[in-house]
Amino acid sequence: MTDSAEVTANPAPVPSRETAERDLRSWAERHNVGDLPYVKGLLAALPNDENMSMWAARDPFQDLPFASPTPGRGLERTARTLEIIRNCSVFVPVALTWLAISRATGAFVDFVEDRPDIGFLQFWESGGEGFSSDHTLGHLWRIGSIAFIDFVLIAGIVVMTLAASVVRTVGARRNEAAQAVADFEREEVAISLAIALA
């Protein structure tokens, strides 16, 4: 009989309303959910013991909001920006190539008047240099230069695609890890509230 009396006299410590309020306030501030109705109302009621029967009748496991931590949000924005730049850049090599063809065609028309025996590709490759003509094509617009520039642009697009994928994956993993921690903390706060309100 003495043993059972000792057991009932020293029960496990029950979280007080002050402890539950402190836990709730700390959790709400960390996860920016302090302005949501359930949290705001409970934080106002706990210190003054107001409407405790109503708050005790509600289930904190159901009513506590789920936090949405986003430590990877910046990385996801970076990934979206890279994807937008990549999507626009895909057309730059094509546009540059057609601009070079336009420049070469315009110069070739003048050049062919002096040298009708030279073909367009030969002219585009050499720019008309080495032939006796006043009409030449600038080095930038020659087929070799344009091909190299297109290669660099396409390589850059491939790198941006890979970088965006890696950055998005890292951001998603950070968000998942933070969400798991936030859900665990929410569960702890709900348990503390349920015990204190009982």
mmCIF file of C-alpha atoms in Angstrom, residues 113-193:
data_model
loop_
_atom_site.group_PDB
_atom_site.id
_atom_site.type_symbol
_atom_site.label_atom_id
_atom_site.label_comp_id
_atom_site.label_asym_id
_atom_site.label_seq_id
_atom_site.Cartn_x
_atom_site.Cartn_y
_atom_site.Cartn_z
ATOM 1 C CA GLU A 113 30.057 41.236 -108.947
ATOM 2 C CA ASP A 114 33.868 41.318 -108.872
ATOM 3 C CA ARG A 115 34.440 37.542 -108.533
ATOM 4 C CA PRO A 116 31.567 35.490 -109.986
ATOM 5 C CA ASP A 117 33.650 32.299 -109.822
ATOM 6 C CA ILE A 118 33.639 32.170 -105.964
ATOM 7 C CA GLY A 119 30.848 30.228 -104.220
ATOM 8 C CA PHE A 120 28.885 31.524 -101.227
ATOM 9 C CA LEU A 121 30.316 29.075 -98.669
ATOM 10 C CA GLN A 122 33.865 29.776 -99.849
ATOM 11 C CA PHE A 123 33.184 33.493 -99.474
ATOM 12 C CA TRP A 124 31.535 33.037 -96.053
ATOM 13 C CA GLU A 125 34.495 31.010 -94.848
ATOM 14 C CA SER A 126 37.203 33.395 -96.113
ATOM 15 C CA GLY A 127 35.252 36.625 -95.875
ATOM 16 C CA GLY A 128 36.550 37.493 -99.330
ATOM 17 C CA GLU A 129 40.112 37.975 -98.112
ATOM 18 C CA GLY A 130 42.814 36.844 -100.496
ATOM 19 C CA PHE A 131 40.726 37.758 -103.497
ATOM 20 C CA SER A 132 41.102 41.004 -105.334
ATOM 21 C CA SER A 133 37.962 42.737 -104.128
ATOM 22 C CA ASP A 134 37.029 45.720 -102.019
ATOM 23 C CA HIS A 135 34.028 43.875 -100.587
ATOM 24 C CA THR A 136 34.960 41.695 -97.614
ATOM 25 C CA LEU A 137 33.073 40.229 -94.674
ATOM 26 C CA GLY A 138 34.186 41.102 -91.131
ATOM 27 C CA HIS A 139 35.913 38.341 -89.165
ATOM 28 C CA LEU A 140 33.093 38.129 -86.590
ATOM 29 C CA TRP A 141 30.507 37.184 -89.239
ATOM 30 C CA ARG A 142 32.520 34.437 -90.922
ATOM 31 C CA ILE A 143 31.276 30.866 -90.656
ATOM 32 C CA GLY A 144 34.156 29.714 -88.424
ATOM 33 C CA SER A 145 33.602 32.522 -85.899
ATOM 34 C CA ILE A 146 29.834 32.045 -85.831
ATOM 35 C CA ALA A 147 30.223 28.282 -85.398
ATOM 36 C CA PHE A 148 32.565 28.819 -82.433
ATOM 37 C CA ILE A 149 30.268 31.411 -80.834
ATOM 38 C CA ASP A 150 27.287 29.075 -81.310
ATOM 39 C CA PHE A 151 29.271 26.264 -79.670
ATOM 40 C CA VAL A 152 30.087 28.457 -76.654
ATOM 41 C CA LEU A 153 26.443 29.530 -76.331
ATOM 42 C CA ILE A 154 25.139 25.955 -76.575
ATOM 43 C CA ALA A 155 27.734 24.763 -74.038
ATOM 44 C CA GLY A 156 26.595 27.563 -71.726
ATOM 45 C CA ILE A 157 22.978 26.483 -72.146
ATOM 46 C CA VAL A 158 23.907 22.899 -71.233
ATOM 47 C CA VAL A 159 25.799 24.110 -68.142
ATOM 48 C CA MET A 160 22.828 26.295 -67.109
ATOM 49 C CA THR A 161 20.487 23.327 -67.509
ATOM 50 C CA LEU A 162 22.677 21.156 -65.282
ATOM 51 C CA ALA A 163 23.194 23.958 -62.748
ATOM 52 C CA ALA A 164 19.457 24.687 -62.528
ATOM 53 C CA SER A 165 18.753 20.996 -61.932
ATOM 54 C CA VAL A 166 21.400 20.700 -59.201
ATOM 55 C CA VAL A 167 20.322 23.935 -57.491
ATOM 56 C CA ARG A 168 16.641 22.898 -57.575
ATOM 57 C CA THR A 169 17.479 19.461 -56.102
ATOM 58 C CA VAL A 170 19.564 20.969 -53.289
ATOM 59 C CA GLY A 171 16.791 23.465 -52.508
ATOM 60 C CA ALA A 172 14.149 20.719 -52.441
ATOM 61 C CA ARG A 173 16.264 18.574 -50.112
ATOM 62 C CA ARG A 174 16.776 21.499 -47.741
ATOM 63 C CA ASN A 175 13.042 22.154 -47.709
ATOM 64 C CA GLU A 176 12.257 18.483 -47.040
ATOM 65 C CA ALA A 177 14.722 18.304 -44.144
ATOM 66 C CA ALA A 178 13.384 21.526 -42.637
ATOM 67 C CA GLN A 179 9.800 20.312 -43.081
ATOM 68 C CA ALA A 180 10.575 17.096 -41.201
ATOM 69 C CA VAL A 181 12.021 19.117 -38.302
ATOM 70 C CA ALA A 182 9.058 21.511 -38.331
ATOM 71 C CA ASP A 183 6.570 18.621 -38.280
ATOM 72 C CA PHE A 184 8.412 17.012 -35.363
ATOM 73 C CA GLU A 185 8.375 20.312 -33.449
ATOM 74 C CA ARG A 186 4.663 20.776 -34.221
ATOM 75 C CA GLU A 187 3.982 17.329 -32.786
ATOM 76 C CA GLU A 188 5.895 18.206 -29.609
ATOM 77 C CA VAL A 189 3.951 21.464 -29.190
ATOM 78 C CA ALA A 190 0.638 19.659 -29.801
ATOM 79 C CA ILE A 191 1.487 17.069 -27.133
ATOM 80 C CA SER A 192 2.463 19.791 -24.673
ATOM 81 C CA LEU A 193 -0.774 21.687 -25.350
#
